CSV table of C-alpha atoms and ligand atoms in Angstrom, one decimal:
chain,number,residue,atom,x,y,z
M,1,UNK,CA,6.5,78.5,15.1
M,2,UNK,CA,7.2,82.6,15.3
M,3,UNK,CA,7.1,84.6,12.4
M,4,UNK,CA,10.9,85.7,10.6
M,5,UNK,CA,10.9,89.4,12.8
M,6,UNK,CA,11.6,91.5,9.4
M,7,UNK,CA,15.2,92.0,8.5
M,8,UNK,CA,16.3,95.3,8.9
M,9,UNK,CA,18.3,95.9,5.4
M,10,UNK,CA,22.7,95.6,6.1
M,11,UNK,CA,23.4,98.9,4.6
M,12,UNK,CA,20.4,99.7,7.2
M,13,UNK,CA,22.3,98.4,9.9
M,14,UNK,CA,25.1,99.8,9.1
M,15,UNK,CA,23.9,103.1,9.3
M,16,UNK,CA,22.9,103.5,12.6
M,17,UNK,CA,26.5,102.2,13.6
M,18,UNK,CA,27.9,104.4,12.1
M,19,UNK,CA,25.9,107.3,13.8
M,20,UNK,CA,25.8,105.4,17.5
M,21,UNK,CA,30.0,105.4,16.7
M,22,UNK,CA,29.5,109.3,15.3
M,23,UNK,CA,28.3,110.2,18.8
M,24,UNK,CA,30.5,108.9,20.6
M,25,UNK,CA,33.9,110.6,18.7
M,26,UNK,CA,31.7,113.3,18.9
M,27,UNK,CA,31.1,113.2,22.6
M,28,UNK,CA,35.0,113.0,23.0
M,29,UNK,CA,35.3,115.9,21.2
M,30,UNK,CA,33.5,117.3,23.3
M,31,UNK,CA,30.9,118.5,20.5
M,32,UNK,CA,26.8,117.9,19.7
M,33,UNK,CA,26.2,115.9,17.2
M,34,UNK,CA,24.1,117.2,15.7
M,35,UNK,CA,26.6,119.4,14.1
M,36,UNK,CA,28.6,116.7,12.7
M,37,UNK,CA,26.3,115.9,8.9
M,38,UNK,CA,27.1,112.3,7.8
M,39,UNK,CA,26.7,112.3,3.7
M,40,UNK,CA,26.6,108.1,3.4
M,41,UNK,CA,28.5,107.3,-0.6
M,42,UNK,CA,27.0,106.0,-1.9
M,43,UNK,CA,29.2,105.9,-5.3
M,44,UNK,CA,28.8,102.5,-7.8
M,45,UNK,CA,25.4,101.7,-5.3
M,46,UNK,CA,21.8,100.9,-6.6
M,47,UNK,CA,19.2,103.2,-6.5
M,48,UNK,CA,16.9,100.6,-4.5
M,49,UNK,CA,19.6,100.4,-2.0
M,50,UNK,CA,20.1,104.4,-1.6
M,51,UNK,CA,16.1,103.9,-1.6
M,52,UNK,CA,16.3,101.5,1.7
M,53,UNK,CA,19.0,104.2,3.7
M,54,UNK,CA,16.0,107.2,2.3
M,55,UNK,CA,13.4,105.2,3.7
M,56,UNK,CA,14.9,104.9,7.1
M,57,UNK,CA,14.9,108.3,8.2
M,58,UNK,CA,18.8,109.5,6.6
M,59,UNK,CA,18.6,112.5,3.1
M,60,UNK,CA,22.6,112.7,2.7
M,61,UNK,CA,23.5,111.6,0.4
M,62,UNK,CA,27.5,111.5,-1.6
M,63,UNK,CA,28.5,111.0,-5.1
M,64,UNK,CA,31.6,111.2,-7.2
M,65,UNK,CA,31.2,110.6,-10.8
M,66,UNK,CA,28.5,113.2,-12.7
M,67,UNK,CA,27.4,110.7,-16.2
M,68,UNK,CA,26.4,108.0,-11.8
M,69,UNK,CA,24.6,111.1,-10.4
M,70,UNK,CA,22.9,112.0,-13.1
M,71,UNK,CA,21.0,109.4,-13.9
M,72,UNK,CA,20.0,108.4,-10.3
M,73,UNK,CA,19.3,111.6,-8.6
M,74,UNK,CA,16.4,111.3,-11.2
M,75,UNK,CA,15.2,108.0,-9.9
M,76,UNK,CA,15.3,108.9,-5.8
M,77,UNK,CA,13.1,112.0,-3.9
M,78,UNK,CA,13.6,115.1,-4.6
M,79,UNK,CA,13.9,117.0,-0.8
M,80,UNK,CA,18.0,114.5,-0.1
M,81,UNK,CA,20.1,116.7,0.1
M,82,UNK,CA,22.9,115.4,-2.5
M,83,UNK,CA,26.4,116.7,-2.1
M,84,UNK,CA,29.3,116.0,-5.1
M,85,UNK,CA,32.5,114.6,-3.3
M,86,UNK,CA,35.6,115.4,-5.6
M,87,UNK,CA,37.1,116.5,-9.1
M,88,UNK,CA,34.8,117.6,-11.4
M,89,UNK,CA,36.2,118.4,-15.2
M,90,UNK,CA,34.6,122.1,-15.7
M,91,UNK,CA,32.9,121.4,-19.2
M,92,UNK,CA,31.2,119.1,-16.9
M,93,UNK,CA,29.8,121.4,-14.3
M,94,UNK,CA,26.8,122.5,-16.1
M,95,UNK,CA,25.7,119.0,-16.5
M,96,UNK,CA,26.0,118.2,-12.7
M,97,UNK,CA,24.0,121.1,-11.7
M,98,UNK,CA,21.7,120.4,-15.0
M,99,UNK,CA,21.3,117.1,-14.2
M,100,UNK,CA,20.7,117.7,-9.8
M,101,UNK,CA,18.2,120.3,-9.3
M,102,UNK,CA,18.7,118.7,-5.2
M,103,UNK,CA,22.6,119.1,-4.8
M,104,UNK,CA,23.4,121.4,-2.3
M,105,UNK,CA,27.0,120.9,-2.1
M,106,UNK,CA,29.8,120.7,-3.5
M,107,UNK,CA,33.3,119.8,-1.7
M,108,UNK,CA,35.6,119.6,-4.6
M,109,UNK,CA,36.6,123.2,-5.4
M,110,UNK,CA,40.5,123.5,-6.4
M,111,UNK,CA,41.0,126.2,-9.2
M,112,UNK,CA,39.6,128.9,-9.8
M,113,UNK,CA,38.5,127.9,-13.3
M,114,UNK,CA,35.9,125.1,-11.6
M,115,UNK,CA,35.1,127.9,-9.6
M,116,UNK,CA,33.5,129.7,-12.9
M,117,UNK,CA,32.3,127.1,-15.1
M,118,UNK,CA,29.7,126.0,-11.0
M,119,UNK,CA,28.9,129.7,-10.2
M,120,UNK,CA,27.8,130.4,-14.1
M,121,UNK,CA,25.7,126.5,-14.5
M,122,UNK,CA,23.7,128.3,-10.9
M,123,UNK,CA,23.1,131.2,-12.5
M,124,UNK,CA,21.5,130.2,-15.5
M,125,UNK,CA,20.1,128.1,-13.6
M,126,UNK,CA,18.3,130.4,-11.4
M,127,UNK,CA,19.2,128.2,-8.5
M,128,UNK,CA,20.0,128.8,-5.2
M,129,UNK,CA,23.7,129.3,-4.5
M,130,UNK,CA,25.6,126.2,-4.1
M,131,UNK,CA,27.3,125.3,-1.0
M,132,UNK,CA,30.9,124.7,-1.7
M,133,UNK,CA,34.3,123.2,0.3
M,134,UNK,CA,37.2,124.8,-1.5
M,135,UNK,CA,39.5,121.1,-2.2
M,136,UNK,CA,43.0,121.6,0.3
M,137,UNK,CA,45.1,118.5,-1.3
M,138,UNK,CA,47.1,117.6,2.3
M,139,UNK,CA,49.3,114.6,1.5
M,140,UNK,CA,51.0,116.1,-0.9
M,141,UNK,CA,50.5,113.7,-3.7
M,142,UNK,CA,50.8,114.1,-6.2
M,143,UNK,CA,47.4,111.2,-7.5
M,144,UNK,CA,45.6,113.7,-5.6
M,145,UNK,CA,42.9,116.9,-6.3
M,146,UNK,CA,43.1,119.2,-3.9
M,147,UNK,CA,45.0,123.3,-3.7
M,148,UNK,CA,48.1,123.4,-2.2
M,149,UNK,CA,47.6,124.5,1.7
M,150,UNK,CA,49.2,127.6,1.1
M,151,UNK,CA,47.1,127.6,-0.9
M,152,UNK,CA,43.4,128.0,0.3
M,153,UNK,CA,43.2,131.7,1.3
M,154,UNK,CA,43.0,132.5,-2.3
M,155,UNK,CA,41.1,130.7,-3.7
M,156,UNK,CA,37.8,130.5,-0.7
M,157,UNK,CA,38.8,134.7,-0.5
M,158,UNK,CA,38.8,134.6,-5.1
M,159,UNK,CA,34.4,132.3,-4.4
M,160,UNK,CA,33.3,134.6,-1.8
M,161,UNK,CA,34.7,137.8,-4.3
M,162,UNK,CA,34.3,136.3,-7.9
M,163,UNK,CA,31.5,133.8,-7.6
M,164,UNK,CA,28.2,135.2,-6.5
M,165,UNK,CA,26.4,132.3,-6.7
M,166,UNK,CA,28.8,129.8,-4.8
M,167,UNK,CA,28.0,129.9,-0.6
M,168,UNK,CA,32.2,129.3,0.3
M,169,UNK,CA,31.1,127.1,3.0
M,170,UNK,CA,35.0,125.7,4.4
M,171,UNK,CA,37.6,123.3,3.1
M,172,UNK,CA,37.6,119.3,2.3
M,173,UNK,CA,40.4,116.9,2.6
M,174,UNK,CA,41.5,113.2,1.8
M,175,UNK,CA,43.4,111.8,3.8
M,176,UNK,CA,46.2,109.4,3.1
M,177,UNK,CA,44.9,105.9,2.0
M,178,UNK,CA,47.1,103.7,4.0
M,179,UNK,CA,46.4,106.4,6.9
M,180,UNK,CA,49.7,107.4,8.2
M,181,UNK,CA,49.9,110.3,8.1
M,182,UNK,CA,45.9,111.3,8.6
M,183,UNK,CA,46.5,113.6,12.2
M,184,UNK,CA,48.9,115.9,9.9
M,185,UNK,CA,46.2,115.2,7.6
M,186,UNK,CA,43.7,116.9,9.7
M,187,UNK,CA,45.2,118.8,11.2
M,188,UNK,CA,46.8,120.6,7.9
M,189,UNK,CA,43.0,121.1,7.2
M,190,UNK,CA,42.6,122.1,10.8
M,191,UNK,CA,45.0,125.3,10.7
M,192,UNK,CA,43.9,125.9,7.2
M,193,UNK,CA,40.6,127.2,8.1
M,194,UNK,CA,42.5,128.7,10.9
M,195,UNK,CA,44.5,131.5,8.2
M,196,UNK,CA,40.5,131.8,6.1
M,197,UNK,CA,39.0,132.8,9.6
M,198,UNK,CA,41.9,135.6,10.0
M,199,UNK,CA,41.8,136.4,6.0
M,200,UNK,CA,38.8,136.3,5.6
M,201,UNK,CA,36.6,137.8,8.9
M,202,UNK,CA,35.1,134.2,9.3
M,203,UNK,CA,33.7,132.6,12.6
M,204,UNK,CA,35.4,129.9,13.1
M,205,UNK,CA,31.8,127.5,13.0
M,206,UNK,CA,31.3,129.5,9.2
M,207,UNK,CA,33.9,127.8,8.0
M,208,UNK,CA,33.2,123.7,8.0
M,209,UNK,CA,35.1,120.7,7.7
M,210,UNK,CA,35.1,117.8,5.4
M,211,UNK,CA,37.1,115.6,6.2
M,212,UNK,CA,37.6,111.5,7.3
M,213,UNK,CA,36.0,108.5,5.2
M,214,UNK,CA,35.0,105.2,6.3
M,215,UNK,CA,38.0,103.7,8.2
M,216,UNK,CA,38.6,107.5,9.6
M,217,UNK,CA,35.8,109.9,10.5
M,218,UNK,CA,36.1,109.2,14.3
M,219,UNK,CA,39.1,110.0,14.1
M,220,UNK,CA,38.5,113.0,11.9
M,221,UNK,CA,35.9,114.3,14.1
M,222,UNK,CA,37.8,113.7,17.1
M,223,UNK,CA,40.3,116.8,14.5
M,224,UNK,CA,37.1,119.0,14.5
M,225,UNK,CA,35.5,117.5,11.2
M,226,UNK,CA,31.5,118.2,10.3
M,227,UNK,CA,31.1,116.7,7.7
M,228,UNK,CA,32.3,112.8,7.1
M,229,UNK,CA,31.9,110.8,4.1
M,230,UNK,CA,31.4,106.8,4.4
M,231,UNK,CA,30.9,105.0,1.8
M,232,UNK,CA,32.4,101.2,2.0
M,233,UNK,CA,31.2,101.1,6.1
M,234,UNK,CA,27.4,102.0,5.0
M,235,UNK,CA,27.5,100.3,1.4
M,236,UNK,CA,29.2,97.8,1.6
M,237,UNK,CA,32.7,97.7,-0.6
M,238,UNK,CA,32.4,99.4,-3.9
M,239,UNK,CA,32.0,97.3,-7.3
M,240,UNK,CA,34.4,98.9,-10.1
M,241,UNK,CA,32.7,97.2,-13.0
M,242,UNK,CA,33.1,100.2,-14.8
M,243,UNK,CA,34.7,103.0,-13.1
M,244,UNK,CA,32.8,106.3,-15.7
M,245,UNK,CA,35.5,108.9,-15.6
M,246,UNK,CA,34.3,113.0,-14.6
N,1,PLP,C1,34.6,107.0,-2.0
N,1,PLP,C2,34.4,108.5,-1.4
N,1,PLP,C3,35.0,109.2,0.6
N,1,PLP,C4,33.9,107.4,0.6
N,1,PLP,O1,35.3,106.3,0.6
N,1,PLP,P1,34.9,105.3,2.0
N,1,PLP,O2,35.9,104.8,1.8
N,1,PLP,O3,33.9,103.8,1.3
N,1,PLP,O4,34.2,105.3,2.9
N,1,PLP,C5,34.8,109.4,0.5
N,1,PLP,N1,35.4,110.4,0.0
N,1,PLP,C6,36.2,111.1,-1.1
N,1,PLP,C7,36.0,111.8,-2.4
N,1,PLP,C8,35.2,109.3,-1.6
N,1,PLP,O5,35.7,110.0,-3.2
């Protein structure tokens, strides 16, 4: 009897299939696949599973609970590019930055206060600037974090002029949960980019877009996204036994 073939972990298989779909969506959009960053969102998932995906060559991971990322990051290799993707209470900025030296991106700056706290935390640590995305609430849902689209220029300008330790890198949004208005939400974010680029004199490719999750990442790429945040399609459904608060 032949020895069974090595079984690749399901998350790694799923990641490969995500990359295939990303490539196809990028082709349809007429963009290069390399311009789309796949953030593997590992919240609620064990370090061992992240490690499998890391060992398969992936380096870009996202988390959105402070307590969880500061616990997991030190158990994983330093060359991971960590993304924090969501709302953060300003008094947790220091904990986050201090606990995750290799935090590369923060998707979710939605007011001046959090920008100031992040800026100070980066400065206090003397680390390299933190790349940030300004979060825009494009669906109008009260439950969602993010600034009103009409305020995006102001907040982007604020970060650029008042936060020397932050690097304004673009705009982020979360589409509506039932996906009914996804194209509208993504269009709104793309319009925000036009305004920001015009007001701040930036080229369009200097202002990235972070939009698209498991259910709508292909559509997001077709509409110009350069950062897709994909969790359950890679790691399987999440288990919320205990949901820490940010
Ligand atoms: C959890 C989360 C994701 C990933 O969601 P999936 O639908 O599982 O891909 C993306 N973005 C943010 C902000 C999240 O909190």
